[in-house]
GROMACS .gro file of C-alpha atoms in nm:
model
  211
    1MET     CA    1   0.000   0.000   0.000
    2GLU     CA    2   0.134   0.344  -0.094
    3ILE     CA    3   0.219   0.578   0.196
    4LEU     CA    4   0.189   0.956   0.159
    5SER     CA    5   0.401   1.140   0.419
    6PHE     CA    6   0.347   1.496   0.541
    7ASN     CA    7   0.530   1.714   0.789
    8HIS     CA    8   0.199   1.854   0.911
    9LEU     CA    9  -0.173   1.799   0.855
   10PRO     CA   10  -0.468   1.931   1.053
   11SER     CA   11  -0.607   1.574   1.044
   12THR     CA   12  -0.492   1.268   0.850
   13GLN     CA   13  -0.845   1.128   0.873
   14GLN     CA   14  -1.011   1.443   0.742
   15TYR     CA   15  -0.752   1.483   0.465
   16LEU     CA   16  -0.789   1.126   0.341
   17THR     CA   17  -1.169   1.132   0.369
   18GLU     CA   18  -1.187   1.447   0.158
   19GLN     CA   19  -0.946   1.311  -0.103
   20ILE     CA   20  -1.146   0.988  -0.133
   21LYS     CA   21  -1.474   1.182  -0.162
   22ASN     CA   22  -1.326   1.406  -0.432
   23LYS     CA   23  -1.173   1.102  -0.605
   24THR     CA   24  -0.832   1.272  -0.594
   25LEU     CA   25  -0.702   0.959  -0.423
   26GLN     CA   26  -0.834   0.607  -0.420
   27ALA     CA   27  -0.790   0.302  -0.200
   28PRO     CA   28  -0.571   0.130  -0.109
   29ILE     CA   29  -0.364   0.421   0.024
   30SER     CA   30  -0.237   0.554   0.357
   31VAL     CA   31  -0.136   0.892   0.498
   32ILE     CA   32   0.098   0.975   0.785
   33ALA     CA   33   0.192   1.311   0.938
   34ASP     CA   34   0.473   1.411   1.174
   35GLU     CA   35   0.238   1.657   1.343
   36GLN     CA   36  -0.140   1.690   1.358
   37SER     CA   37  -0.319   2.002   1.481
   38ALA     CA   38  -0.690   1.919   1.457
   39GLY     CA   39  -0.719   1.542   1.457
   40VAL     CA   40  -1.055   1.374   1.494
   41GLY     CA   41  -1.112   1.151   1.795
   42SER     CA   42  -1.411   0.970   1.937
   43ARG     CA   43  -1.723   1.175   2.011
   44ASP     CA   44  -1.579   1.466   1.808
   45ASN     CA   45  -1.289   1.511   2.049
   46GLU     CA   46  -0.959   1.628   1.904
   47TRP     CA   47  -0.652   1.406   1.879
   48SER     CA   48  -0.359   1.632   1.805
   49GLY     CA   49   0.009   1.649   1.887
   50GLY     CA   50   0.367   1.683   1.784
   51GLU     CA   51   0.654   1.492   1.635
   52GLY     CA   52   0.735   1.147   1.768
   53ASN     CA   53   0.373   1.040   1.804
   54PHE     CA   54   0.169   0.842   1.551
   55PHE     CA   55  -0.089   1.012   1.330
   56ALA     CA   56  -0.201   0.802   1.034
   57SER     CA   57  -0.505   0.705   0.827
   58LEU     CA   58  -0.558   0.444   0.564
   59ALA     CA   59  -0.825   0.370   0.306
   60VAL     CA   60  -0.929   0.025   0.184
   61LYS     CA   61  -1.206  -0.085  -0.050
   62LEU     CA   62  -1.495  -0.252   0.129
   63ASP     CA   63  -1.472  -0.554  -0.100
   64ALA     CA   64  -1.111  -0.609   0.014
   65LEU     CA   65  -1.224  -0.669   0.372
   66PRO     CA   66  -1.292  -1.019   0.506
   67ASP     CA   67  -1.638  -1.139   0.406
   68ASP     CA   68  -1.726  -1.215   0.770
   69LEU     CA   69  -1.644  -0.861   0.892
   70SER     CA   70  -1.939  -0.629   0.952
   71LEU     CA   71  -1.874  -0.254   0.941
   72SER     CA   72  -1.995  -0.225   1.300
   73SER     CA   73  -1.693  -0.438   1.400
   74ALA     CA   74  -1.438  -0.245   1.191
   75SER     CA   75  -1.297  -0.036   1.478
   76ILE     CA   76  -1.223  -0.348   1.682
   77TYR     CA   77  -1.076  -0.525   1.379
   78PHE     CA   78  -0.835  -0.250   1.273
   79SER     CA   79  -0.745  -0.164   1.633
   80PHE     CA   80  -0.669  -0.523   1.732
   81ILE     CA   81  -0.432  -0.573   1.439
   82MET     CA   82  -0.247  -0.254   1.543
   83LYS     CA   83  -0.234  -0.381   1.901
   84GLN     CA   84  -0.081  -0.708   1.781
   85THR     CA   85   0.174  -0.513   1.576
   86LEU     CA   86   0.275  -0.312   1.884
   87LEU     CA   87   0.302  -0.628   2.093
   88GLU     CA   88   0.541  -0.776   1.838
   89LEU     CA   89   0.750  -0.459   1.874
   90GLY     CA   90   0.771  -0.517   2.249
   91GLU     CA   91   0.504  -0.275   2.370
   92ASN     CA   92   0.277  -0.387   2.653
   93ILE     CA   93  -0.060  -0.267   2.526
   94TRP     CA   94  -0.421  -0.388   2.518
   95LEU     CA   95  -0.746  -0.289   2.348
   96LYS     CA   96  -1.036  -0.151   2.551
   97TRP     CA   97  -1.373  -0.196   2.383
   98PRO     CA   98  -1.418  -0.084   2.118
   99ASN     CA   99  -1.130   0.128   1.990
  100ASP     CA  100  -0.902   0.258   2.266
  101PHE     CA  101  -0.540   0.153   2.316
  102TYR     CA  102  -0.436   0.119   2.681
  103LYS     CA  103  -0.111   0.064   2.862
  104ASN     CA  104  -0.206  -0.073   3.203
  105ASP     CA  105  -0.490   0.159   3.314
  106GLU     CA  106  -0.405   0.457   3.094
  107LYS     CA  107  -0.526   0.542   2.745
  108VAL     CA  108  -0.250   0.601   2.491
  109GLY     CA  109  -0.445   0.610   2.165
  110GLY     CA  110  -0.752   0.524   1.965
  111THR     CA  111  -0.904   0.436   1.629
  112ILE     CA  112  -1.186   0.588   1.428
  113THR     CA  113  -1.344   0.444   1.114
  114LYS     CA  114  -1.570   0.599   0.853
  115LYS     CA  115  -1.739   0.462   0.543
  116VAL     CA  116  -1.696   0.682   0.233
  117ASN     CA  117  -1.889   0.540  -0.063
  118ASP     CA  118  -1.728   0.200  -0.137
  119THR     CA  119  -1.427   0.271   0.085
  120LEU     CA  120  -1.349   0.245   0.456
  121VAL     CA  121  -1.121   0.514   0.600
  122CYS     CA  122  -0.951   0.423   0.927
  123GLY     CA  123  -0.759   0.675   1.138
  124ILE     CA  124  -0.528   0.580   1.424
  125GLY     CA  125  -0.365   0.810   1.679
  126LEU     CA  126  -0.108   0.687   1.930
  127ASN     CA  127   0.098   0.870   2.188
  128LEU     CA  128   0.420   0.681   2.124
  129LYS     CA  129   0.659   0.925   2.285
  130LYS     CA  130   0.486   1.224   2.443
  131SER     CA  131   0.182   1.246   2.669
  132GLN     CA  132  -0.067   1.468   2.488
  133ASN     CA  133  -0.442   1.526   2.456
  134GLY     CA  134  -0.472   1.465   2.829
  135TYR     CA  135  -0.363   1.102   2.783
  136SER     CA  136  -0.055   0.898   2.868
  137ALA     CA  137   0.217   0.776   2.628
  138LEU     CA  138   0.412   0.458   2.568
  139GLN     CA  139   0.745   0.641   2.610
  140SER     CA  140   0.859   0.442   2.306
  141ASP     CA  141   1.130   0.510   2.049
  142ILE     CA  142   0.942   0.328   1.773
  143SER     CA  143   0.951   0.525   1.448
  144PRO     CA  144   0.593   0.619   1.343
  145LYS     CA  145   0.677   0.544   0.979
  146ILE     CA  146   0.818   0.199   1.059
  147LEU     CA  147   0.515   0.125   1.278
  148LEU     CA  148   0.284   0.214   0.988
  149GLU     CA  149   0.482  -0.004   0.748
  150LYS     CA  150   0.467  -0.302   0.983
  151TYR     CA  151   0.097  -0.244   1.049
  152LEU     CA  152   0.017  -0.234   0.678
  153LEU     CA  153   0.208  -0.559   0.624
  154ALA     CA  154   0.000  -0.725   0.896
  155LEU     CA  155  -0.319  -0.576   0.757
  156GLU     CA  156  -0.249  -0.697   0.402
  157LYS     CA  157  -0.313  -1.052   0.520
  158PHE     CA  158  -0.669  -0.945   0.616
  159PRO     CA  159  -0.728  -1.220   0.872
  160LYS     CA  160  -1.087  -1.333   0.911
  161TRP     CA  161  -1.300  -1.151   1.170
  162LYS     CA  162  -1.359  -1.487   1.340
  163GLN     CA  163  -0.985  -1.524   1.396
  164VAL     CA  164  -0.943  -1.172   1.535
  165PHE     CA  165  -1.253  -1.203   1.753
  166SER     CA  166  -1.143  -1.533   1.909
  167GLU     CA  167  -0.834  -1.355   2.044
  168TYR     CA  168  -1.010  -1.031   2.133
  169GLU     CA  169  -1.280  -1.219   2.325
  170VAL     CA  170  -1.021  -1.322   2.585
  171GLU     CA  171  -0.875  -0.971   2.606
  172PHE     CA  172  -1.220  -0.814   2.651
  173GLU     CA  173  -1.215  -0.925   3.014
  174LEU     CA  174  -0.965  -0.643   3.081
  175SER     CA  175  -1.232  -0.391   2.973
  176ARG     CA  176  -1.472  -0.492   3.249
  177ARG     CA  177  -1.306  -0.259   3.501
  178PHE     CA  178  -1.394   0.039   3.284
  179SER     CA  179  -1.695   0.224   3.147
  180VAL     CA  180  -1.781   0.344   2.797
  181HIS     CA  181  -1.978   0.639   2.654
  182ILE     CA  182  -2.308   0.525   2.506
  183GLU     CA  183  -2.560   0.788   2.394
  184ASN     CA  184  -2.384   1.049   2.611
  185TYR     CA  185  -2.403   0.830   2.920
  186GLN     CA  186  -2.126   0.642   3.100
  187LYS     CA  187  -2.205   0.272   3.110
  188SER     CA  188  -2.006   0.018   3.310
  189LEU     CA  189  -1.866  -0.275   3.111
  190GLY     CA  190  -1.864  -0.492   3.422
  191ASP     CA  191  -2.170  -0.698   3.329
  192ALA     CA  192  -2.159  -0.645   2.951
  193LEU     CA  193  -2.206  -0.946   2.725
  194LEU     CA  194  -1.974  -0.947   2.422
  195CYS     CA  195  -2.148  -1.084   2.112
  196ASP     CA  196  -1.987  -1.264   1.818
  197ASP     CA  197  -2.019  -0.957   1.595
  198GLY     CA  198  -1.829  -0.735   1.842
  199SER     CA  199  -2.141  -0.566   1.978
  200LEU     CA  200  -2.231  -0.559   2.347
  201ILE     CA  201  -2.548  -0.625   2.539
  202ILE     CA  202  -2.564  -0.384   2.831
  203GLY     CA  203  -2.875  -0.371   3.048
  204GLY     CA  204  -3.067  -0.575   2.792
  205LYS     CA  205  -2.982  -0.336   2.507
  206LYS     CA  206  -2.756  -0.420   2.212
  207VAL     CA  207  -2.484  -0.162   2.151
  208TYR     CA  208  -2.259  -0.143   1.846
  209SER     CA  209  -1.930   0.035   1.792
  210LEU     CA  210  -2.015   0.274   1.510
  211ARG     CA  211  -1.707   0.493   1.507
   0.00000   0.00000   0.00000
Protein backbone atom coordinates (compact mmCIF):
# COMPACT_ATOMS: atom_id res chain seq x y z
CA MET A 1 0.00 0.00 0.00
CA GLU A 2 1.34 3.44 -0.94
CA ILE A 3 2.19 5.78 1.96
CA LEU A 4 1.89 9.56 1.59
CA SER A 5 4.01 11.40 4.19
CA PHE A 6 3.47 14.96 5.41
CA ASN A 7 5.30 17.14 7.89
CA HIS A 8 1.99 18.54 9.11
CA LEU A 9 -1.73 17.99 8.55
CA PRO A 10 -4.68 19.31 10.53
CA SER A 11 -6.07 15.74 10.44
CA THR A 12 -4.92 12.68 8.50
CA GLN A 13 -8.45 11.28 8.73
CA GLN A 14 -10.11 14.43 7.42
CA TYR A 15 -7.52 14.83 4.65
CA LEU A 16 -7.89 11.26 3.41
CA THR A 17 -11.69 11.32 3.69
CA GLU A 18 -11.87 14.47 1.58
CA GLN A 19 -9.46 13.11 -1.03
CA ILE A 20 -11.46 9.88 -1.33
CA LYS A 21 -14.74 11.82 -1.62
CA ASN A 22 -13.26 14.06 -4.32
CA LYS A 23 -11.73 11.02 -6.05
CA THR A 24 -8.32 12.72 -5.94
CA LEU A 25 -7.02 9.59 -4.23
CA GLN A 26 -8.34 6.07 -4.20
CA ALA A 27 -7.90 3.02 -2.00
CA PRO A 28 -5.71 1.30 -1.09
CA ILE A 29 -3.64 4.21 0.24
CA SER A 30 -2.37 5.54 3.57
CA VAL A 31 -1.36 8.92 4.98
CA ILE A 32 0.98 9.75 7.85
CA ALA A 33 1.92 13.11 9.38
CA ASP A 34 4.73 14.11 11.74
CA GLU A 35 2.38 16.57 13.43
CA GLN A 36 -1.40 16.90 13.58
CA SER A 37 -3.19 20.02 14.81
CA ALA A 38 -6.90 19.19 14.57
CA GLY A 39 -7.19 15.42 14.57
CA VAL A 40 -10.55 13.74 14.94
CA GLY A 41 -11.12 11.51 17.95
CA SER A 42 -14.11 9.70 19.37
CA ARG A 43 -17.23 11.75 20.11
CA ASP A 44 -15.79 14.66 18.08
CA ASN A 45 -12.89 15.11 20.49
CA GLU A 46 -9.59 16.28 19.04
CA TRP A 47 -6.52 14.06 18.79
CA SER A 48 -3.59 16.32 18.05
CA GLY A 49 0.09 16.49 18.87
CA GLY A 50 3.67 16.83 17.84
CA GLU A 51 6.54 14.92 16.35
CA GLY A 52 7.35 11.47 17.68
CA ASN A 53 3.73 10.40 18.04
CA PHE A 54 1.69 8.42 15.51
CA PHE A 55 -0.89 10.12 13.30
CA ALA A 56 -2.01 8.02 10.34
CA SER A 57 -5.05 7.05 8.27
CA LEU A 58 -5.58 4.44 5.64
CA ALA A 59 -8.25 3.70 3.06
CA VAL A 60 -9.29 0.25 1.84
CA LYS A 61 -12.06 -0.85 -0.50
CA LEU A 62 -14.95 -2.52 1.29
CA ASP A 63 -14.72 -5.54 -1.00
CA ALA A 64 -11.11 -6.09 0.14
CA LEU A 65 -12.24 -6.69 3.72
CA PRO A 66 -12.92 -10.19 5.06
CA ASP A 67 -16.38 -11.39 4.06
CA ASP A 68 -17.26 -12.15 7.70
CA LEU A 69 -16.44 -8.61 8.92
CA SER A 70 -19.39 -6.29 9.52
CA LEU A 71 -18.74 -2.54 9.41
CA SER A 72 -19.95 -2.25 13.00
CA SER A 73 -16.93 -4.38 14.00
CA ALA A 74 -14.38 -2.45 11.91
CA SER A 75 -12.97 -0.36 14.78
CA ILE A 76 -12.23 -3.48 16.82
CA TYR A 77 -10.76 -5.25 13.79
CA PHE A 78 -8.35 -2.50 12.73
CA SER A 79 -7.45 -1.64 16.33
CA PHE A 80 -6.69 -5.23 17.32
CA ILE A 81 -4.32 -5.73 14.39
CA MET A 82 -2.47 -2.54 15.43
CA LYS A 83 -2.34 -3.81 19.01
CA GLN A 84 -0.81 -7.08 17.81
CA THR A 85 1.74 -5.13 15.76
CA LEU A 86 2.75 -3.12 18.84
CA LEU A 87 3.02 -6.28 20.93
CA GLU A 88 5.41 -7.76 18.38
CA LEU A 89 7.50 -4.59 18.74
CA GLY A 90 7.71 -5.17 22.49
CA GLU A 91 5.04 -2.75 23.70
CA ASN A 92 2.77 -3.87 26.53
CA ILE A 93 -0.60 -2.67 25.26
CA TRP A 94 -4.21 -3.88 25.18
CA LEU A 95 -7.46 -2.89 23.48
CA LYS A 96 -10.36 -1.51 25.51
CA TRP A 97 -13.73 -1.96 23.83
CA PRO A 98 -14.18 -0.84 21.18
CA ASN A 99 -11.30 1.28 19.90
CA ASP A 100 -9.02 2.58 22.66
CA PHE A 101 -5.40 1.53 23.16
CA TYR A 102 -4.36 1.19 26.81
CA LYS A 103 -1.11 0.64 28.62
CA ASN A 104 -2.06 -0.73 32.03
CA ASP A 105 -4.90 1.59 33.14
CA GLU A 106 -4.05 4.57 30.94
CA LYS A 107 -5.26 5.42 27.45
CA VAL A 108 -2.50 6.01 24.91
CA GLY A 109 -4.45 6.10 21.65
CA GLY A 110 -7.52 5.24 19.65
CA THR A 111 -9.04 4.36 16.29
CA ILE A 112 -11.86 5.88 14.28
CA THR A 113 -13.44 4.44 11.14
CA LYS A 114 -15.70 5.99 8.53
CA LYS A 115 -17.39 4.62 5.43
CA VAL A 116 -16.96 6.82 2.33
CA ASN A 117 -18.89 5.40 -0.63
CA ASP A 118 -17.28 2.00 -1.37
CA THR A 119 -14.27 2.71 0.85
CA LEU A 120 -13.49 2.45 4.56
CA VAL A 121 -11.21 5.14 6.00
CA CYS A 122 -9.51 4.23 9.27
CA GLY A 123 -7.59 6.75 11.38
CA ILE A 124 -5.28 5.80 14.24
CA GLY A 125 -3.65 8.10 16.79
CA LEU A 126 -1.08 6.87 19.30
CA ASN A 127 0.98 8.70 21.88
CA LEU A 128 4.20 6.81 21.24
CA LYS A 129 6.59 9.25 22.85
CA LYS A 130 4.86 12.24 24.43
CA SER A 131 1.82 12.46 26.69
CA GLN A 132 -0.67 14.68 24.88
CA ASN A 133 -4.42 15.26 24.56
CA GLY A 134 -4.72 14.65 28.29
CA TYR A 135 -3.63 11.02 27.83
CA SER A 136 -0.55 8.98 28.68
CA ALA A 137 2.17 7.76 26.28
CA LEU A 138 4.12 4.58 25.68
CA GLN A 139 7.45 6.41 26.10
CA SER A 140 8.59 4.42 23.06
CA ASP A 141 11.30 5.10 20.49
CA ILE A 142 9.42 3.28 17.73
CA SER A 143 9.51 5.25 14.48
CA PRO A 144 5.93 6.19 13.43
CA LYS A 145 6.77 5.44 9.79
CA ILE A 146 8.18 1.99 10.59
CA LEU A 147 5.15 1.25 12.78
CA LEU A 148 2.84 2.14 9.88
CA GLU A 149 4.82 -0.04 7.48
CA LYS A 150 4.67 -3.02 9.83
CA TYR A 151 0.97 -2.44 10.49
CA LEU A 152 0.17 -2.34 6.78
CA LEU A 153 2.08 -5.59 6.24
CA ALA A 154 0.00 -7.25 8.96
CA LEU A 155 -3.19 -5.76 7.57
CA GLU A 156 -2.49 -6.97 4.02
CA LYS A 157 -3.13 -10.52 5.20
CA PHE A 158 -6.69 -9.45 6.16
CA PRO A 159 -7.28 -12.20 8.72
CA LYS A 160 -10.87 -13.33 9.11
CA TRP A 161 -13.00 -11.51 11.70
CA LYS A 162 -13.59 -14.87 13.40
CA GLN A 163 -9.85 -15.24 13.96
CA VAL A 164 -9.43 -11.72 15.35
CA PHE A 165 -12.53 -12.03 17.53
CA SER A 166 -11.43 -15.33 19.09
CA GLU A 167 -8.34 -13.55 20.44
CA TYR A 168 -10.10 -10.31 21.33
CA GLU A 169 -12.80 -12.19 23.25
CA VAL A 170 -10.21 -13.22 25.85
CA GLU A 171 -8.75 -9.71 26.06
CA PHE A 172 -12.20 -8.14 26.51
CA GLU A 173 -12.15 -9.25 30.14
CA LEU A 174 -9.65 -6.43 30.81
CA SER A 175 -12.32 -3.91 29.73
CA ARG A 176 -14.72 -4.92 32.49
CA ARG A 177 -13.06 -2.59 35.01
CA PHE A 178 -13.94 0.39 32.84
CA SER A 179 -16.95 2.24 31.47
CA VAL A 180 -17.81 3.44 27.97
CA HIS A 181 -19.78 6.39 26.54
CA ILE A 182 -23.08 5.25 25.06
CA GLU A 183 -25.60 7.88 23.94
CA ASN A 184 -23.84 10.49 26.11
CA TYR A 185 -24.03 8.30 29.20
CA GLN A 186 -21.26 6.42 31.00
CA LYS A 187 -22.05 2.72 31.10
CA SER A 188 -20.06 0.18 33.10
CA LEU A 189 -18.66 -2.75 31.11
CA GLY A 190 -18.64 -4.92 34.22
CA ASP A 191 -21.70 -6.98 33.29
CA ALA A 192 -21.59 -6.45 29.51
CA LEU A 193 -22.06 -9.46 27.25
CA LEU A 194 -19.74 -9.47 24.22
CA CYS A 195 -21.48 -10.84 21.12
CA ASP A 196 -19.87 -12.64 18.18
CA ASP A 197 -20.19 -9.57 15.95
CA GLY A 198 -18.29 -7.35 18.42
CA SER A 199 -21.41 -5.66 19.78
CA LEU A 200 -22.31 -5.59 23.47
CA ILE A 201 -25.48 -6.25 25.39
CA ILE A 202 -25.64 -3.84 28.31
CA GLY A 203 -28.75 -3.71 30.48
CA GLY A 204 -30.67 -5.75 27.92
CA LYS A 205 -29.82 -3.36 25.07
CA LYS A 206 -27.56 -4.20 22.12
CA VAL A 207 -24.84 -1.62 21.51
CA TYR A 208 -22.59 -1.43 18.46
CA SER A 209 -19.30 0.35 17.92
CA LEU A 210 -20.15 2.74 15.10
CA ARG A 211 -17.07 4.93 15.07
